[in-house]
Coordinates of C-alpha atoms and ligand atoms in Angstrom, one line a residue:
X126 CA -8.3 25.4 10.7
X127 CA -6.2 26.4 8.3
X128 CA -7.0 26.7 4.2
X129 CA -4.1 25.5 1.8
X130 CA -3.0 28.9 1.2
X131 CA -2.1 28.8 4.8
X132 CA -0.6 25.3 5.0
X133 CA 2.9 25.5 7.3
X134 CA 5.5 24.2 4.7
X135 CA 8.8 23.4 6.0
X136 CA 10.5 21.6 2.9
X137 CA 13.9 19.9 4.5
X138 CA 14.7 18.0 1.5
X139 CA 14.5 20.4 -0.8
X140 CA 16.8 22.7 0.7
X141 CA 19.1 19.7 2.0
X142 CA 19.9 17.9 -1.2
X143 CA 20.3 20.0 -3.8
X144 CA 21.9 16.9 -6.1
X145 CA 19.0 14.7 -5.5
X146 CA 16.6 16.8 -7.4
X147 CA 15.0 18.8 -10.2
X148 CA 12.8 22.1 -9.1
X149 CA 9.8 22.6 -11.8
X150 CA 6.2 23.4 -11.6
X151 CA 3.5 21.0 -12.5
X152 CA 2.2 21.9 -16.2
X153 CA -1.1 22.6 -15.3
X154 CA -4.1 20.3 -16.4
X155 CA -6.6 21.4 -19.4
X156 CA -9.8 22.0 -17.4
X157 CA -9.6 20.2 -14.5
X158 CA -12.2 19.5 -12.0
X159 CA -12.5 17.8 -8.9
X160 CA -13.3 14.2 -8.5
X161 CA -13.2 13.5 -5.3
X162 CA -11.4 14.7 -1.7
X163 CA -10.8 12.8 1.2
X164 CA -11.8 14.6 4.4
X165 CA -9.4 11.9 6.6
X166 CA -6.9 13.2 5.2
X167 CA -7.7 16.6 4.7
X168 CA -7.9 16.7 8.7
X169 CA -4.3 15.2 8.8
X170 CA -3.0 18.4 7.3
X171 CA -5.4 20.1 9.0
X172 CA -7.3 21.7 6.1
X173 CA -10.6 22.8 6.0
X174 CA -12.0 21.6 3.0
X175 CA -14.8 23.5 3.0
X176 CA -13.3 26.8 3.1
X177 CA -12.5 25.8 -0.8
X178 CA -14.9 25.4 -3.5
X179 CA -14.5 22.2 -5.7
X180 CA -13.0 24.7 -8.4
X181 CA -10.6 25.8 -6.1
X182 CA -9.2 22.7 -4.9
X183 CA -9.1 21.9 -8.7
X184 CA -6.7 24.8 -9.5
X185 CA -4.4 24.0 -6.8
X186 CA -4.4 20.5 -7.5
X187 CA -4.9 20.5 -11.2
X188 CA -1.5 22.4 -11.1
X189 CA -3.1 25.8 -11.7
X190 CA -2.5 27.6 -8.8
X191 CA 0.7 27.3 -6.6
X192 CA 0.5 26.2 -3.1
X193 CA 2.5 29.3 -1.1
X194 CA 5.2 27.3 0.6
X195 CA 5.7 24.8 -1.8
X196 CA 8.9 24.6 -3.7
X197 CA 7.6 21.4 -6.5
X198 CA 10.9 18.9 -7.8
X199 CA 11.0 15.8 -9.0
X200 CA 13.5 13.3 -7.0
X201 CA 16.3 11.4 -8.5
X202 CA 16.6 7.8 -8.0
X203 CA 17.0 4.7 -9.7
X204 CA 16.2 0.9 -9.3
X205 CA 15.7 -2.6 -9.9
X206 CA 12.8 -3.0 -11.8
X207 CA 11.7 -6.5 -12.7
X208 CA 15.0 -7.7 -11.3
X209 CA 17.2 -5.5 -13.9
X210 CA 19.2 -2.5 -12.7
X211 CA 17.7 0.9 -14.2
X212 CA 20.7 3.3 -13.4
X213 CA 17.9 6.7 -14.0
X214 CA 14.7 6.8 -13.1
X215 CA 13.4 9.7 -11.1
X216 CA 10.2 11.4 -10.9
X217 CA 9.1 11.6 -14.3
X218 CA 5.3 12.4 -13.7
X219 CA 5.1 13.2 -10.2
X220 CA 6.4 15.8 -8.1
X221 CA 7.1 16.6 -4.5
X222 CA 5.3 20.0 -3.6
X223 CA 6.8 19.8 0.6
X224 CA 6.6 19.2 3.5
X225 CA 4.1 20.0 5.5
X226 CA 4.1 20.3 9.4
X227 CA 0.9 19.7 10.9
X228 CA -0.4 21.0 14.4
X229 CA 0.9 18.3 16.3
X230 CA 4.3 18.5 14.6
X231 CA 3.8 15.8 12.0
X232 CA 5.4 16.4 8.7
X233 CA 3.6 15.0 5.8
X234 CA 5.2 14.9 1.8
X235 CA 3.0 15.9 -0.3
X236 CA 3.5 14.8 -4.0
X237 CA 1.3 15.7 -6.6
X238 CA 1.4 12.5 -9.3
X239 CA 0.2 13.3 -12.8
X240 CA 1.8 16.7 -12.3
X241 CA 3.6 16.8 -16.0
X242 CA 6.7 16.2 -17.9
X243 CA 10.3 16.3 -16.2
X244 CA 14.0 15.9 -16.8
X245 CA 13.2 11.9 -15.7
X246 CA 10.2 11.4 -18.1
X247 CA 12.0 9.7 -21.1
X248 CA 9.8 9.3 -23.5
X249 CA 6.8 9.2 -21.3
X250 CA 4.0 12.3 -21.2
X251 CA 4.4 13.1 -17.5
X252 CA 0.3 12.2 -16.6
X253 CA -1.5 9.9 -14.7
X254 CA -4.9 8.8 -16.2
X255 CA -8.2 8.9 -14.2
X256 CA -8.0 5.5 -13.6
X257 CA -5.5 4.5 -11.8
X258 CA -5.6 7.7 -10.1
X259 CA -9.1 6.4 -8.8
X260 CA -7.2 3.1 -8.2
X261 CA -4.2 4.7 -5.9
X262 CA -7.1 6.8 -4.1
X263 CA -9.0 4.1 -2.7
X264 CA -6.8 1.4 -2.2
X265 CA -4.2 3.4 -0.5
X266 CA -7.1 4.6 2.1
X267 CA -8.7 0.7 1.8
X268 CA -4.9 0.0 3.1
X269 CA -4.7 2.6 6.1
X270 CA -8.5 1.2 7.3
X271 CA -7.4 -2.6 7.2
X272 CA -4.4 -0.8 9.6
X273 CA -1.4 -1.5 7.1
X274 CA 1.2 1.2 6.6
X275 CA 0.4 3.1 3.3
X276 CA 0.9 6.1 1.5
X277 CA -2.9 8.0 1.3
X278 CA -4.3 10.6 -1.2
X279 CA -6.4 14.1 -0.2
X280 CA -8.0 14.4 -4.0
X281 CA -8.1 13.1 -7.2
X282 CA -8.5 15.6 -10.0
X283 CA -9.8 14.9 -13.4
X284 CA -9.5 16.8 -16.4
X285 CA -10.2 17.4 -20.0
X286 CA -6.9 16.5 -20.9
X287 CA -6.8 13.0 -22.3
X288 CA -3.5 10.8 -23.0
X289 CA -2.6 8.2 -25.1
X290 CA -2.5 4.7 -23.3
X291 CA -3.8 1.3 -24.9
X292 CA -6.5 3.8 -25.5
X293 CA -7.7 7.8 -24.9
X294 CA -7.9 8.5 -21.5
X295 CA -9.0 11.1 -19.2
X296 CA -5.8 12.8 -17.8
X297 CA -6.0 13.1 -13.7
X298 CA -3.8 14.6 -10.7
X299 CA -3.7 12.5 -7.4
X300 CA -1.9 14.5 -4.1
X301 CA -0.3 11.7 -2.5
X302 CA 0.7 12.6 1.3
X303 CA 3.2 9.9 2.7
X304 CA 5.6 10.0 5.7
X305 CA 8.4 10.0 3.4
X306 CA 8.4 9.9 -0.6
X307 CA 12.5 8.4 -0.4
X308 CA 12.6 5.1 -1.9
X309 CA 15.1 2.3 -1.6
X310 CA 16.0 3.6 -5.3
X311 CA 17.3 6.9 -3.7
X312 CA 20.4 5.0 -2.1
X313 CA 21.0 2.9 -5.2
X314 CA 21.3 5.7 -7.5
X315 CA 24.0 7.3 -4.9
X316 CA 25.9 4.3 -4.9
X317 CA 26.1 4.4 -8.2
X318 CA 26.8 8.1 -8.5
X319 CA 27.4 10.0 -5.6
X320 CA 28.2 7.9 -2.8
X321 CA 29.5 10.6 -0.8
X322 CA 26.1 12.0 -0.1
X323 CA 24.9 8.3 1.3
X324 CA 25.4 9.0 4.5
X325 CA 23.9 12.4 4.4
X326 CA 21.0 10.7 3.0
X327 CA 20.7 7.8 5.5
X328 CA 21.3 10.9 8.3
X329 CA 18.6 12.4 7.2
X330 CA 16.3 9.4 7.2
X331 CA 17.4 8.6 11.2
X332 CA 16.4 12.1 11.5
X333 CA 13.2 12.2 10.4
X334 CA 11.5 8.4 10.4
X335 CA 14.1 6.1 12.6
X336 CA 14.9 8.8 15.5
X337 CA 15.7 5.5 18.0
X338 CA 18.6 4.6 15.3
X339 CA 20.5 8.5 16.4
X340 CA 22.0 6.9 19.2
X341 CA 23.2 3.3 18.2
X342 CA 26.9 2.7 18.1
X343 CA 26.5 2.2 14.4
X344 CA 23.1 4.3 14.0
X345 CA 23.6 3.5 9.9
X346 CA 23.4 -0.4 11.0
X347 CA 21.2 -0.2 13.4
X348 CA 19.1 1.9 10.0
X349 CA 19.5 -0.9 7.6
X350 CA 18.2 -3.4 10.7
X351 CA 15.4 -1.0 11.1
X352 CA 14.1 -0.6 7.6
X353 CA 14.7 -4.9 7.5
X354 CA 12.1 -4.7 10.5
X355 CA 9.7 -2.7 9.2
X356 CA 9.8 -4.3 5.4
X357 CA 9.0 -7.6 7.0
X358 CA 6.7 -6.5 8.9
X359 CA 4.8 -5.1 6.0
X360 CA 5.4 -8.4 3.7
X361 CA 3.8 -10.1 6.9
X362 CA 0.5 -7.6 6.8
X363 CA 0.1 -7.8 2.9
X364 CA 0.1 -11.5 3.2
X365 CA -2.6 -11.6 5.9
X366 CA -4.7 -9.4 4.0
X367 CA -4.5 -11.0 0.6
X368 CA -3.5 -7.7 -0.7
X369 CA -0.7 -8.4 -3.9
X370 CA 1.3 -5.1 -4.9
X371 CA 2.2 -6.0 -8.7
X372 CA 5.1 -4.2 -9.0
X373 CA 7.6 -4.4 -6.3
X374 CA 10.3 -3.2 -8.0
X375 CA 13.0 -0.9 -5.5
X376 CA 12.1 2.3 -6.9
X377 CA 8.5 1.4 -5.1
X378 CA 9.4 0.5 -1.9
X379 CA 9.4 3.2 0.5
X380 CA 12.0 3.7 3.1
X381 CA 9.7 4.0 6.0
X382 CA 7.9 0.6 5.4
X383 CA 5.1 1.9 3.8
X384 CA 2.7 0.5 1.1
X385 CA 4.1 2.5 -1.5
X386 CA 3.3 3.3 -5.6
X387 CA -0.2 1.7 -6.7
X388 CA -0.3 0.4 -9.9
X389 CA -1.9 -2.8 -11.0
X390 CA -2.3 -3.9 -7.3
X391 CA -5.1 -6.5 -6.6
X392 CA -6.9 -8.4 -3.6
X393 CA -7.1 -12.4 -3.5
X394 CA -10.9 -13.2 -4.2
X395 CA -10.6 -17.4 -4.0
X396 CA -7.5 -18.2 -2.6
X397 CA -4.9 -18.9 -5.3
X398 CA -1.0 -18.4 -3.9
X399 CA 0.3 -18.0 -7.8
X400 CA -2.1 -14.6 -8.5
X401 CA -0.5 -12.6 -10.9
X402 CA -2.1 -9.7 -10.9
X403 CA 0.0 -7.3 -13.1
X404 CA -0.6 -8.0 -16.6
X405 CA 2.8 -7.4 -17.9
X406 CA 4.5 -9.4 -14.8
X407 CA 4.9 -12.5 -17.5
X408 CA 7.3 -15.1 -15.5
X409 CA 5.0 -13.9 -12.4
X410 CA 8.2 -12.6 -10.4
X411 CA 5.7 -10.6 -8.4
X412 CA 3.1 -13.2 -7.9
X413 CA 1.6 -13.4 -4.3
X414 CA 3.3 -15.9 -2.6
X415 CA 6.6 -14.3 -3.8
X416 CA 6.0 -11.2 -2.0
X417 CA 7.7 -11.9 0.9
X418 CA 10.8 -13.1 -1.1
X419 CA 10.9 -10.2 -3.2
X420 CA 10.9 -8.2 -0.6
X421 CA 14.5 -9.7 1.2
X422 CA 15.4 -9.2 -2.2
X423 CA 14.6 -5.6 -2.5
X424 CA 16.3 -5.4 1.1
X425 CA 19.7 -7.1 -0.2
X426 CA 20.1 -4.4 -3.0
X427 CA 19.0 -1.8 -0.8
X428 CA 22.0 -3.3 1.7
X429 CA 24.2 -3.6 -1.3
X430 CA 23.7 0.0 -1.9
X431 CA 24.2 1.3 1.7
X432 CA 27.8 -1.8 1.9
X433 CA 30.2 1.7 2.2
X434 CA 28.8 2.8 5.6
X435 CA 28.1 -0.6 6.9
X436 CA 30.7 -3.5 8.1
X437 CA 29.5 -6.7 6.1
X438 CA 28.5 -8.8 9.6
X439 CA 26.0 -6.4 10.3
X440 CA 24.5 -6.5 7.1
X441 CA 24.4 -10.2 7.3
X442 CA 22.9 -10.0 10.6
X443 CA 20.4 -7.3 10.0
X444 CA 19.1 -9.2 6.6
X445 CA 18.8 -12.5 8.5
X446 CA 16.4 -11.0 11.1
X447 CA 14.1 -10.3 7.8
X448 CA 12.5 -13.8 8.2
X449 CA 12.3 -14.7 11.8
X450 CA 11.0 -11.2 12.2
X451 CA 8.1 -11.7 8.6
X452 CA 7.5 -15.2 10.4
X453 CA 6.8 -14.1 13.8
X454 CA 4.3 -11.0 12.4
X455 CA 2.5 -13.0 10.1
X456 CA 2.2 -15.8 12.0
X457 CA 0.9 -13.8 15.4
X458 CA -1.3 -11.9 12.8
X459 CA -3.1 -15.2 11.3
X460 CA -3.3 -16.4 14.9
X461 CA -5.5 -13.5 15.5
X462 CA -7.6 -13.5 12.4
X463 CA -8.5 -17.3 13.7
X464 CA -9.2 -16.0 17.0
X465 CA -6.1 -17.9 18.8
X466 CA -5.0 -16.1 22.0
X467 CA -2.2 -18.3 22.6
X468 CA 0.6 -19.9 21.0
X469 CA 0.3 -23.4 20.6
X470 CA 2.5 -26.1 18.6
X471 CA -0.1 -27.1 16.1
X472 CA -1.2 -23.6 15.1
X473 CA 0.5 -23.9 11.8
X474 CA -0.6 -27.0 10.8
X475 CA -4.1 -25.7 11.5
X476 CA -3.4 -22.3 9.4
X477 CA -2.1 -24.3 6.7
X478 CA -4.7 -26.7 6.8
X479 CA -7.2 -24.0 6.1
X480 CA -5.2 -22.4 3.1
X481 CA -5.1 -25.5 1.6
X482 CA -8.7 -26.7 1.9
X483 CA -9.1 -23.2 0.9
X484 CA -6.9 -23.4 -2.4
X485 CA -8.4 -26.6 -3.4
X486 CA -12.2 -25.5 -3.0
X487 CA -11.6 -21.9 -4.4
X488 CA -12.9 -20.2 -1.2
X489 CA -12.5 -16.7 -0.7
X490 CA -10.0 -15.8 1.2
X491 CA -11.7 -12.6 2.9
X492 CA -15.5 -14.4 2.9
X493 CA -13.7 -17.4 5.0
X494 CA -12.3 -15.1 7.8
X495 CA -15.1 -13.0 8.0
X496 CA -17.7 -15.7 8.3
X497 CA -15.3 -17.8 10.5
X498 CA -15.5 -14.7 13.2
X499 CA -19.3 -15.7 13.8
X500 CA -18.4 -19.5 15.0
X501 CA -19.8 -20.7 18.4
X502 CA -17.8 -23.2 20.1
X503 CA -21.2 -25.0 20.2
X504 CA -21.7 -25.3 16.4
X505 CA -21.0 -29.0 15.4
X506 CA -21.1 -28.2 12.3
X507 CA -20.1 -24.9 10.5
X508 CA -22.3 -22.9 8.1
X509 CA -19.1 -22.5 6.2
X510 CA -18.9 -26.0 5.2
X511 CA -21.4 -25.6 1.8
X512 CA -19.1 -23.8 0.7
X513 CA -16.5 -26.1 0.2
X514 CA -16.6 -29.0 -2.5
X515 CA -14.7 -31.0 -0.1
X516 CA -17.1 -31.3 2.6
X517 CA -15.6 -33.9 4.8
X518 CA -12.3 -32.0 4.8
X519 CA -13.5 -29.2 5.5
X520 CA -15.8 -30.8 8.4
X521 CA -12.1 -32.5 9.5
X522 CA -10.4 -28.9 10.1
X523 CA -13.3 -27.2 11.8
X524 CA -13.5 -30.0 14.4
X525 CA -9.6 -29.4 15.1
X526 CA -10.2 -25.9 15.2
X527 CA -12.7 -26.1 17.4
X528 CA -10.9 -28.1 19.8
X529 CA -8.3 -25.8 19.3
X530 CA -11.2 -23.1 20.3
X531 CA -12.2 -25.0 23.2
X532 CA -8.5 -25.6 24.4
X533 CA -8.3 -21.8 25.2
X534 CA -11.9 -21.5 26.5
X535 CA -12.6 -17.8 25.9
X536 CA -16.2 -16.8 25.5
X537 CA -17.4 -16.8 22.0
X538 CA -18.8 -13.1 22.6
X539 CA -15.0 -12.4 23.6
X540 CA -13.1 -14.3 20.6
X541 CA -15.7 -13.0 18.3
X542 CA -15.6 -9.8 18.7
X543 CA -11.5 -9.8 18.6
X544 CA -11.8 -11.4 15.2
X545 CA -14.0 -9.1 13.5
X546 CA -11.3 -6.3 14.7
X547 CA -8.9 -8.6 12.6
X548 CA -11.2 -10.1 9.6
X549 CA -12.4 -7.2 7.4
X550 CA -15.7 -7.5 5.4
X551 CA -14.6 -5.1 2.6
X552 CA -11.5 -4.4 0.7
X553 CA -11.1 -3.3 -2.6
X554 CA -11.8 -6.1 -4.9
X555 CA -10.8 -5.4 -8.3
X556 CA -14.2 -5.8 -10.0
X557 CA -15.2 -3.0 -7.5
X558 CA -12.5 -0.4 -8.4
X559 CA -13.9 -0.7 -12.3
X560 CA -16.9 -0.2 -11.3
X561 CA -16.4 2.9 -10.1
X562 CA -14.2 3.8 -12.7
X563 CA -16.5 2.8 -15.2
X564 CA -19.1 5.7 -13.5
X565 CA -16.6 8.4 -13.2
X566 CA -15.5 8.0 -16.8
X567 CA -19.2 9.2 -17.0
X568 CA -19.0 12.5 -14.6
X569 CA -20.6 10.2 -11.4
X570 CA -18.0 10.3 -8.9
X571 CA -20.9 8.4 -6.2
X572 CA -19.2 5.2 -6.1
X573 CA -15.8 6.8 -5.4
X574 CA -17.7 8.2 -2.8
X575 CA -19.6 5.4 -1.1
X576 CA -16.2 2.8 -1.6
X577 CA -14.0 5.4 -0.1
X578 CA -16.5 5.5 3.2
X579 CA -16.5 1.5 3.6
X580 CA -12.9 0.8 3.0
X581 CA -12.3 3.6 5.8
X582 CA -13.8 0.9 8.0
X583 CA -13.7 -2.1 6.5
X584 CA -14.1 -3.8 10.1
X585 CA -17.7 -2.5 10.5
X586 CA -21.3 -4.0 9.6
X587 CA -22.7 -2.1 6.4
X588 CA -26.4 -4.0 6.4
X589 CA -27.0 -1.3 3.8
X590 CA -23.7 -2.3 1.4
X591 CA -24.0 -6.1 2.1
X592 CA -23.3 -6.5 -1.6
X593 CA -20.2 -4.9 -1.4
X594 CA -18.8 -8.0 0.4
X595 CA -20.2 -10.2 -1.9
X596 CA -17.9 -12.7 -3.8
X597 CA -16.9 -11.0 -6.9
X598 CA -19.4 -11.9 -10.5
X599 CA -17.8 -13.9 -13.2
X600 CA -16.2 -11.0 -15.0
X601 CA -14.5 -9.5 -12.0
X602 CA -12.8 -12.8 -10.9
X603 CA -9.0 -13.0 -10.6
X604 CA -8.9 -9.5 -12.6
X605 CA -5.4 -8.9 -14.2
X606 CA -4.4 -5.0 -14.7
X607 CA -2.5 -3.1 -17.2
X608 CA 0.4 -2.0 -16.0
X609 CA -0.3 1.1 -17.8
X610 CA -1.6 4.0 -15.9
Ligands
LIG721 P1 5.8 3.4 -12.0 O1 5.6 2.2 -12.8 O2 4.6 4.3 -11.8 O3 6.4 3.1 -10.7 O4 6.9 4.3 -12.8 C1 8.2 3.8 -13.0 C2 9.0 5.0 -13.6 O5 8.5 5.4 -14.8 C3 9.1 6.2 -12.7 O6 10.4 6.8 -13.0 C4 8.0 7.0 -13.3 O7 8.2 8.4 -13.0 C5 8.1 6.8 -14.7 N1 6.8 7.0 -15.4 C6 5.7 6.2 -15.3 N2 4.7 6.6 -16.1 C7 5.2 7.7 -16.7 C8 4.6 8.7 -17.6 N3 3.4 8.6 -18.1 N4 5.4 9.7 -18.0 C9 6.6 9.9 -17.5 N5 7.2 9.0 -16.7 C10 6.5 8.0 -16.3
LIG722 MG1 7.0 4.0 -9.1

């Protein structure tokens, strides 16, 4: 294997757009240290992280040492944020190191967030605090182990550094490693400003993430109905998990499909549709149940932006597959989490019955699934029923479900074990992530440790961490998050 000074960099965007970018190094953090590294993804670039000392990987990641290969800018883009047009944004605290092919030919961005002033930092100091570094390191890893297209992190490094927020705060590095760091804002800001290089740019995204498009009779349509795919597809996974971003503005979605940008993200606890979780978000444009609207509309600008390469009935046609296409996923996907094999006219009445009786009676939205994977077709009653105020209708929707069950006849062993694939026992609940900030703002990085482990497999039994799944105590309920970070 491989140490970082040995890392194969190949760094395509760098050399191929030239307008698209500012080349700087990372200022490099006062005394940094390592928090924590992620051996998953370590293995992804095929590092060895223990030919390096925690000091090591510090330097390098703290912005100390140069990674040979690497040739660090900060991206120009702009985008909607909050609905408004922001005509320059840009990297202004992170910056893309490279590219990095892998041994089986996989090239993997690596960005290095927190890494410093740049040209796009207006009047912002260019760091990430330890926080939401800690925040962005679990949840984008709690994201690839629940199987939903995300970003993910190799380390978080802390530092001595501390930055003015609502408060002091420690100063941290995160090395983000994503398919692709080009954003929906990219082809905004060359609509607005170059738009000769937009089909360069949508050339080089065929090229290197939608390789089935090259061939098309209009490969930039056939792009735009690619990206429309994958977008709903992702609005369908974050629904089914509960998971709300916060900020969905166009400069943080990702071109690839990918969970992208964590900032005041949060998990539903008790199922409530209107959870706001970013603090700032004050008319609640991002609220849960407006994800998957909000992202058709972050689709629509991004079409708006790519309009000079594509004929106006294909972008009608290629937005309109955006619901059909979030519909079909999400509705195949809650089929599975209530152990449905087959398609059957009522099944939405029967989903919606449960998020209802759900959303009355506060039950968690996680906790429900999860215990609804251990049901025998034999139970009369369920055990879940104490946990709903409304007894009777609960009682009422587990005998149609059972029905339902018995309808399709598959051994309980069988349907069980398919909906513990699909129902995860641990994601990152808010209250959890501050408690393990609240220890590393103390130098004990353990809970980083032993959340990073469970979120990895959020699908497996823990009888060690049952806690962990627990509904969240009083102070950790519907948590709200600075936007800040
Ligand atoms: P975000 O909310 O992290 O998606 O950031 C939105 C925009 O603000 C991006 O252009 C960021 O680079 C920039 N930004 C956020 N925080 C800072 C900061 N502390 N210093 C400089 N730029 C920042
Ligand atoms: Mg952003």
């Amino acid at each position: 294997m491989p140490s970082l000074s040995q890392l194969r960099f190949d760094n395509t965007f760098a050399r191929q757009f030239p307008q698209l970018h500012t080349r700087l190094a990372p200022t490099p953090l006062r005394e940094p240290f390592l928090v924590h590294a992620n051996a998953a993804v370590a293995k992804l670039l095929d590092i060895d992280l223990d030919a390096h000392s925690p000091e090591e990987l510090a330097r390098y990641f703290g912005g100390h040492t140069p990674l040979p290969g690497s040739e660090p800018l900060a991206m120009t883009y702009s985008g909607h944020q909050f609905g408004q047009y922001n005509p320059q944004l840009g990297d202004g605290r992170g910056l893309l190191l490279g590219e990095v092919v892998n041994e089986r030919g996989e090239r993997w961005d690596l960005h290095l967030k927190g890494a410093g002033r740049t040209p796009y930092s207006r009047f912002g100091d260019g760091r990430a605090v330890l926080r939401s570094s800690i925040r962005e390191y679990l949840c984008s890893e709690a994201m690839h182990g629940l199987g939903i297209p995300s970003t993910r992190a190799l380390c978080v490094v802390g530092s001595k550094e501390s930055v003015q927020r609502e408060s002091r705060e420690a100063g941290a590095t995160l090395l983000r490693v994503a398919d692709s760091h080009i954003r929906f804002g990219h082809f905004e800001w060359l609509f607005n400003n170059r738009p000769e290089l937009l089909r360069p740019l949508a050339d080089y995204v065929i090229d290197r993430h939608y390789p089935e498009c090259r061939d098309a009779a209009k490969p930039v349509a056939a792009l735009l109905h690619a990206v429309v795919t994958r977008t709903a597809k992702l609005m369908a996974d974050w629904q089914k998990s509960g998971f709300a971003h916060g900020v969905m503005n166009t400069d943080n979605f990702s071109i690839t499909g990918s969970t992208f940008d964590y900032g005041p993200f949060g998990f539903l606890d008790a199922y409530d549709p209107g959870y706001v979780c970013n603090h700032s978000d004050h008319t609640g444009r991002y609220a849960w149940n407006q994800q998957p609207s909000i992202g058709l509309w972050n689709l629509n600008a991004l079409a708006y932006a790519l309009s000079p390469l594509v004929d106006q009935d294909d972008i009608i046609a290629a937005l309109h597959s955006y619901e059909p296409t979030l519909l079909e996923h999400y509705y195949s996907g809650m089929r599975g989490k209530l152990g449905l094999a087959s398609i059957q006219d009522d099944d939405t009445a029967l989903i919606m019955g449960l998020l209802d009786l759900m959303m009355k009676n506060g039950g968690d939205y996680t906790r429900t699934f999860r215990a609804l994977s251990h049901v025998q077709l034999g139970d009369e009653r369920c055990p879940l029923r104490d946990d709903f105020v409304d007894r009777e209708g609960f009682d009422a929707w587990f005998e149609s479900y059972r029905q339902r069950l018995l309808l399709e006849g598959r051994p309980d062993p069988e349907r069980q074990a398919d909906m513990l694939r699909r129902n995860p026992k641990y994601i990152l609940r808010n209250y959890l992530a501050q408690i393990a900030i609240n220890k590393a703002d103390n130098g004990d990085y353990s809970e980083v440790e032993r959340l990073l482990q469970l979120l990895q497999s959020p699908y497996e039994e823990w009888p060690e961490h049952e806690a962990y799944a627990g509904l969240p105590p009083d102070w950790g309920r519907k948590m709200v998050i600075s936007c800040s970070s």
